[in-house]
PDB file of C-alpha atoms in Angstrom:
ATOM      1  CA  MET A   5       0.003  -0.001  -0.001  1.00 72.00           C
ATOM      2  CA  LYS A   6       1.324   3.447  -0.906  1.00 94.00           C
ATOM      3  CA  ARG A   7       1.890   5.970   1.892  1.00 96.00           C
ATOM      4  CA  LEU A   8      -1.013   8.218   0.817  1.00 96.00           C
ATOM      5  CA  GLU A   9      -3.421   5.305   0.664  1.00 96.00           C
ATOM      6  CA  SER A  10      -2.278   4.171   4.101  1.00 96.00           C
ATOM      7  CA  ILE A  11      -2.827   7.647   5.548  1.00 96.00           C
ATOM      8  CA  LEU A  12      -6.274   7.964   4.033  1.00 97.00           C
ATOM      9  CA  GLU A  13      -7.284   4.504   5.272  1.00 96.00           C
ATOM     10  CA  HIS A  14      -6.088   5.347   8.781  1.00 97.00           C
ATOM     11  CA  ASN A  15      -7.923   8.671   8.641  1.00 96.00           C
ATOM     12  CA  ARG A  16     -11.163   7.037   7.608  1.00 97.00           C
ATOM     13  CA  LYS A  17     -11.002   4.785  10.690  1.00 97.00           C
ATOM     14  CA  PHE A  18      -9.843   7.702  12.886  1.00 96.00           C
ATOM     15  CA  VAL A  19     -12.927   9.727  11.966  1.00 97.00           C
ATOM     16  CA  GLU A  20     -15.291   6.774  11.953  1.00 97.00           C
ATOM     17  CA  ASN A  21     -14.198   5.798  15.477  1.00 97.00           C
ATOM     18  CA  ARG A  22     -14.407   9.435  16.641  1.00 96.00           C
ATOM     19  CA  GLU A  23     -10.796   9.361  17.866  1.00 96.00           C
ATOM     20  CA  TYR A  24     -10.585  13.098  17.155  1.00 95.00           C
ATOM     21  CA  GLU A  25     -12.672  13.792  20.264  1.00 94.00           C
ATOM     22  CA  ALA A  26      -9.591  13.411  22.459  1.00 93.00           C
ATOM     23  CA  TYR A  27      -8.050  16.421  20.670  1.00 92.00           C
ATOM     24  CA  MET A  28     -10.984  18.809  20.579  1.00 93.00           C
ATOM     25  CA  THR A  29     -10.179  22.397  21.483  1.00 94.00           C
ATOM     26  CA  ASP A  30     -10.706  25.837  19.977  1.00 92.00           C
ATOM     27  CA  ARG A  31      -8.293  27.984  17.996  1.00 92.00           C
ATOM     28  CA  PHE A  32      -7.161  30.105  20.949  1.00 93.00           C
ATOM     29  CA  PRO A  33      -4.120  28.815  22.875  1.00 95.00           C
ATOM     30  CA  ASP A  34      -5.146  27.980  26.449  1.00 95.00           C
ATOM     31  CA  LYS A  35      -1.731  28.928  27.847  1.00 97.00           C
ATOM     32  CA  LYS A  36      -1.572  32.041  25.635  1.00 97.00           C
ATOM     33  CA  MET A  37       1.784  30.970  24.215  1.00 98.00           C
ATOM     34  CA  VAL A  38       3.494  31.051  20.832  1.00 98.00           C
ATOM     35  CA  VAL A  39       6.362  28.583  20.405  1.00 98.00           C
ATOM     36  CA  VAL A  40       8.798  28.895  17.499  1.00 98.00           C
ATOM     37  CA  THR A  41      10.853  25.733  17.153  1.00 98.00           C
ATOM     38  CA  CYS A  42      12.604  23.450  14.720  1.00 98.00           C
ATOM     39  CA  MET A  43      10.904  20.969  12.405  1.00 98.00           C
ATOM     40  CA  ASP A  44      13.236  18.203  13.669  1.00 98.00           C
ATOM     41  CA  THR A  45      11.212  14.994  13.963  1.00 97.00           C
ATOM     42  CA  ARG A  46      12.654  14.275  17.409  1.00 98.00           C
ATOM     43  CA  LEU A  47      10.778  17.279  18.770  1.00 98.00           C
ATOM     44  CA  THR A  48       7.313  16.441  17.425  1.00 97.00           C
ATOM     45  CA  GLU A  49       6.090  14.869  20.656  1.00 97.00           C
ATOM     46  CA  LEU A  50       9.097  15.437  22.922  1.00 98.00           C
ATOM     47  CA  LEU A  51       9.041  19.264  23.036  1.00 98.00           C
ATOM     48  CA  PRO A  52       5.357  19.653  23.965  1.00 98.00           C
ATOM     49  CA  ARG A  53       5.796  17.058  26.720  1.00 98.00           C
ATOM     50  CA  ALA A  54       9.009  18.697  27.943  1.00 98.00           C
ATOM     51  CA  MET A  55       7.143  22.036  28.115  1.00 98.00           C
ATOM     52  CA  ASN A  56       3.999  20.510  29.672  1.00 98.00           C
ATOM     53  CA  LEU A  57       1.895  21.437  26.639  1.00 97.00           C
ATOM     54  CA  ARG A  58      -1.232  19.619  25.562  1.00 95.00           C
ATOM     55  CA  ASN A  59      -3.233  19.985  22.390  1.00 95.00           C
ATOM     56  CA  GLY A  60      -4.706  23.493  22.391  1.00 96.00           C
ATOM     57  CA  ASP A  61      -2.222  25.028  24.851  1.00 97.00           C
ATOM     58  CA  ALA A  62       0.053  26.873  22.396  1.00 98.00           C
ATOM     59  CA  LYS A  63       0.494  28.018  18.820  1.00 98.00           C
ATOM     60  CA  ILE A  64       3.510  26.070  17.593  1.00 98.00           C
ATOM     61  CA  ILE A  65       5.359  27.406  14.561  1.00 98.00           C
ATOM     62  CA  LYS A  66       8.025  25.153  13.048  1.00 98.00           C
ATOM     63  CA  ASN A  67      10.735  25.730  10.482  1.00 97.00           C
ATOM     64  CA  ALA A  68      14.277  24.586   9.763  1.00 97.00           C
ATOM     65  CA  GLY A  69      16.289  25.591  12.834  1.00 97.00           C
ATOM     66  CA  GLY A  70      13.411  27.228  14.702  1.00 97.00           C
ATOM     67  CA  ILE A  71      14.770  30.595  13.663  1.00 96.00           C
ATOM     68  CA  VAL A  72      13.368  34.003  12.858  1.00 97.00           C
ATOM     69  CA  THR A  73      15.626  35.330  10.113  1.00 92.00           C
ATOM     70  CA  GLN A  74      13.826  38.495   9.094  1.00 91.00           C
ATOM     71  CA  PRO A  75      11.484  40.879  10.847  1.00 95.00           C
ATOM     72  CA  PHE A  76       8.938  40.930   8.026  1.00 96.00           C
ATOM     73  CA  GLY A  77       8.975  37.273   6.984  1.00 94.00           C
ATOM     74  CA  ASN A  78       6.381  34.528   7.369  1.00 96.00           C
ATOM     75  CA  ILE A  79       7.503  33.414  10.834  1.00 97.00           C
ATOM     76  CA  MET A  80       7.253  36.907  12.309  1.00 98.00           C
ATOM     77  CA  ARG A  81       3.869  37.411  10.624  1.00 98.00           C
ATOM     78  CA  SER A  82       2.613  34.190  12.226  1.00 98.00           C
ATOM     79  CA  ILE A  83       3.874  35.325  15.634  1.00 98.00           C
ATOM     80  CA  LEU A  84       2.083  38.654  15.289  1.00 98.00           C
ATOM     81  CA  ILE A  85      -1.165  37.009  14.166  1.00 98.00           C
ATOM     82  CA  ALA A  86      -0.999  34.643  17.170  1.00 98.00           C
ATOM     83  CA  LEU A  87      -0.453  37.616  19.490  1.00 98.00           C
ATOM     84  CA  TYR A  88      -3.094  39.926  18.027  1.00 98.00           C
ATOM     85  CA  GLU A  89      -5.747  37.546  16.735  1.00 97.00           C
ATOM     86  CA  MET A  90      -5.310  34.382  18.817  1.00 97.00           C
ATOM     87  CA  LYS A  91      -4.857  36.103  22.196  1.00 95.00           C
ATOM     88  CA  ALA A  92      -1.345  34.796  22.884  1.00 97.00           C
ATOM     89  CA  THR A  93       0.762  36.934  25.232  1.00 97.00           C
ATOM     90  CA  GLU A  94       4.211  35.287  25.355  1.00 98.00           C
ATOM     91  CA  VAL A  95       6.670  34.007  22.754  1.00 98.00           C
ATOM     92  CA  PHE A  96       9.093  31.123  23.257  1.00 98.00           C
ATOM     93  CA  ILE A  97      11.935  30.639  20.772  1.00 98.00           C
ATOM     94  CA  VAL A  98      13.163  27.057  21.267  1.00 98.00           C
ATOM     95  CA  GLY A  99      16.290  25.851  19.493  1.00 98.00           C
ATOM     96  CA  HIS A 100      17.799  22.442  20.068  1.00 98.00           C
ATOM     97  CA  HIS A 101      21.159  20.750  20.391  1.00 97.00           C
ATOM     98  CA  GLU A 102      22.331  18.623  17.429  1.00 97.00           C
ATOM     99  CA  CYS A 103      20.353  20.791  14.987  1.00 97.00           C
ATOM    100  CA  GLY A 104      20.844  20.090  11.289  1.00 95.00           C
ATOM    101  CA  MET A 105      21.055  23.825  10.631  1.00 96.00           C
ATOM    102  CA  THR A 106      24.255  24.045  12.677  1.00 96.00           C
ATOM    103  CA  GLY A 107      27.056  24.536  10.200  1.00 93.00           C
ATOM    104  CA  LEU A 108      24.766  24.058   7.194  1.00 94.00           C
ATOM    105  CA  ASP A 109      26.823  24.738   4.058  1.00 94.00           C
ATOM    106  CA  PRO A 110      24.808  26.344   1.231  1.00 95.00           C
ATOM    107  CA  ASP A 111      27.175  24.904  -1.391  1.00 95.00           C
ATOM    108  CA  VAL A 112      26.393  21.396  -0.168  1.00 95.00           C
ATOM    109  CA  VAL A 113      22.646  22.112  -0.263  1.00 96.00           C
ATOM    110  CA  LEU A 114      22.964  23.475  -3.811  1.00 96.00           C
ATOM    111  CA  GLU A 115      24.869  20.350  -4.845  1.00 97.00           C
ATOM    112  CA  HIS A 116      22.102  18.183  -3.391  1.00 97.00           C
ATOM    113  CA  MET A 117      19.580  20.237  -5.372  1.00 97.00           C
ATOM    114  CA  ARG A 118      21.527  19.547  -8.550  1.00 97.00           C
ATOM    115  CA  GLU A 119      21.681  15.841  -7.709  1.00 98.00           C
ATOM    116  CA  ARG A 120      17.879  15.812  -7.332  1.00 98.00           C
ATOM    117  CA  GLY A 121      17.311  17.457 -10.727  1.00 98.00           C
ATOM    118  CA  ILE A 122      17.534  21.232 -10.316  1.00 98.00           C
ATOM    119  CA  ALA A 123      19.293  22.632 -13.391  1.00 97.00           C
ATOM    120  CA  ASP A 124      22.316  24.921 -13.105  1.00 96.00           C
ATOM    121  CA  SER A 125      20.412  27.358 -15.341  1.00 97.00           C
ATOM    122  CA  THR A 126      17.704  27.654 -12.662  1.00 97.00           C
ATOM    123  CA  ILE A 127      20.280  28.390  -9.963  1.00 96.00           C
ATOM    124  CA  GLU A 128      22.018  30.901 -12.261  1.00 96.00           C
ATOM    125  CA  MET A 129      18.707  32.603 -13.087  1.00 97.00           C
ATOM    126  CA  LEU A 130      17.912  33.072  -9.391  1.00 96.00           C
ATOM    127  CA  THR A 131      21.416  34.364  -8.690  1.00 95.00           C
ATOM    128  CA  ASN A 132      21.289  36.762 -11.665  1.00 96.00           C
ATOM    129  CA  ALA A 133      17.925  38.044 -10.435  1.00 96.00           C
ATOM    130  CA  GLY A 134      19.623  39.115  -7.209  1.00 95.00           C
ATOM    131  CA  PHE A 135      18.440  36.266  -5.006  1.00 93.00           C
ATOM    132  CA  GLN A 136      21.219  35.363  -2.568  1.00 93.00           C
ATOM    133  CA  LEU A 137      20.889  31.575  -2.377  1.00 93.00           C
ATOM    134  CA  ASP A 138      24.050  31.262  -0.293  1.00 90.00           C
ATOM    135  CA  ARG A 139      22.571  33.579   2.369  1.00 89.00           C
ATOM    136  CA  TRP A 140      19.104  31.990   2.173  1.00 91.00           C
ATOM    137  CA  LEU A 141      20.450  28.439   2.562  1.00 93.00           C
ATOM    138  CA  THR A 142      22.928  29.210   5.353  1.00 89.00           C
ATOM    139  CA  GLY A 143      22.443  27.742   8.782  1.00 91.00           C
ATOM    140  CA  PHE A 144      24.096  28.992  11.947  1.00 95.00           C
ATOM    141  CA  ASP A 145      27.300  28.248  13.800  1.00 95.00           C
ATOM    142  CA  ASN A 146      25.950  28.121  17.327  1.00 96.00           C
ATOM    143  CA  VAL A 147      22.427  27.283  18.506  1.00 97.00           C
ATOM    144  CA  ARG A 148      22.643  29.608  21.511  1.00 98.00           C
ATOM    145  CA  ASP A 149      23.609  32.567  19.307  1.00 97.00           C
ATOM    146  CA  SER A 150      20.826  31.639  16.908  1.00 97.00           C
ATOM    147  CA  VAL A 151      18.220  31.621  19.695  1.00 98.00           C
ATOM    148  CA  GLU A 152      19.492  34.957  21.040  1.00 98.00           C
ATOM    149  CA  LYS A 153      19.361  36.503  17.541  1.00 97.00           C
ATOM    150  CA  SER A 154      15.780  35.288  16.992  1.00 98.00           C
ATOM    151  CA  VAL A 155      14.730  36.624  20.395  1.00 98.00           C
ATOM    152  CA  ARG A 156      16.257  40.010  19.483  1.00 97.00           C
ATOM    153  CA  ILE A 157      14.414  40.158  16.142  1.00 97.00           C
ATOM    154  CA  VAL A 158      11.077  39.336  17.786  1.00 98.00           C
ATOM    155  CA  SER A 159      11.457  41.425  20.941  1.00 97.00           C
ATOM    156  CA  ARG A 160      12.562  44.534  19.003  1.00 97.00           C
ATOM    157  CA  HIS A 161       9.886  44.269  16.337  1.00 98.00           C
ATOM    158  CA  PRO A 162       8.054  47.595  15.893  1.00 98.00           C
ATOM    159  CA  LEU A 163       4.655  45.820  15.758  1.00 98.00           C
ATOM    160  CA  LEU A 164       5.168  43.631  18.833  1.00 98.00           C
ATOM    161  CA  PRO A 165       2.511  44.441  21.426  1.00 97.00           C
ATOM    162  CA  PRO A 166       4.056  46.343  24.345  1.00 96.00           C
ATOM    163  CA  GLY A 167       4.618  44.110  27.363  1.00 95.00           C
ATOM    164  CA  THR A 168       5.021  40.899  25.333  1.00 98.00           C
ATOM    165  CA  TYR A 169       7.561  38.560  26.911  1.00 98.00           C
ATOM    166  CA  VAL A 170       9.940  36.841  24.481  1.00 98.00           C
ATOM    167  CA  HIS A 171      11.906  33.924  25.924  1.00 98.00           C
ATOM    168  CA  GLY A 172      14.737  31.853  24.460  1.00 98.00           C
ATOM    169  CA  LEU A 173      15.404  28.214  25.291  1.00 98.00           C
ATOM    170  CA  ILE A 174      17.369  25.246  23.992  1.00 98.00           C
ATOM    171  CA  VAL A 175      15.978  21.725  24.296  1.00 98.00           C
ATOM    172  CA  HIS A 176      17.984  18.515  24.251  1.00 98.00           C
ATOM    173  CA  PRO A 177      16.480  16.344  21.482  1.00 98.00           C
ATOM    174  CA  VAL A 178      16.915  13.116  23.460  1.00 98.00           C
ATOM    175  CA  THR A 179      16.184  13.982  27.076  1.00 98.00           C
ATOM    176  CA  GLY A 180      13.904  17.004  26.602  1.00 98.00           C
ATOM    177  CA  LYS A 181      15.961  19.034  29.106  1.00 98.00           C
ATOM    178  CA  LEU A 182      15.341  22.745  28.630  1.00 98.00           C
ATOM    179  CA  ASP A 183      18.134  25.286  29.071  1.00 98.00           C
ATOM    180  CA  LEU A 184      17.142  28.917  29.517  1.00 98.00           C
ATOM    181  CA  VAL A 185      18.990  31.260  27.140  1.00 98.00           C
ATOM    182  CA  VAL A 186      16.956  34.470  27.441  1.00 98.00           C
ATOM    183  CA  ASP A 187      14.575  35.239  30.283  1.00 97.00           C
ATOM    184  CA  GLY A 188      11.859  37.310  28.638  1.00 97.00           C
ATOM    185  CA  TYR A 189      10.637  38.658  31.976  1.00 97.00           C
ATOM    186  CA  THR A 190      13.955  40.377  32.575  1.00 94.00           C
ATOM    187  CA  GLY A 191      15.077  40.643  28.935  1.00 87.00           C
ATOM    188  CA  GLN A 192      18.452  39.235  29.939  1.00 87.00           C
ATOM    189  CA  ALA A 193      20.508  36.462  28.408  1.00 86.00           C
ATOM    190  CA  VAL A 194      21.330  33.834  30.985  1.00 82.00           C
TER     191      VAL A 194
END
């Protein structure tokens, strides 16, 4: 059975057996939190458990590295929507040890793109159009610095509601241990 067929078959039984009832909530986060974290598969269930979050407690935004790279990008827009429209009041930026974005080399990523069928002409076209692929595909050298930088971008945003606390943490992807990097209540790096 193909993966899609398997998913749809499972979903049919899931709905038929009303298993969704265990997850019912509304769209507003009960703990009034926004969490920005990495898409690493190890964190899917571990991070919410490590933070004592249940379904409906927080808006969780995931991307590669759990980073906010630009003040007017999609991640920051999602944070602002959660704060203004979903009644969240605090932001948690959560990086993790052993992140694949640590030391990510854009040249290696571009080579992998070529191996998977992206033509050099496409890469050249984007480069000639002024798109900086090397900057866009770059990771970070240090997860702590990355978390601190993301916290700075969010906490200094001109549209951030006054009084919004922005915290920075690092989670261990095996044990779930959380290390505080920035205490949003004091605004200080720890």
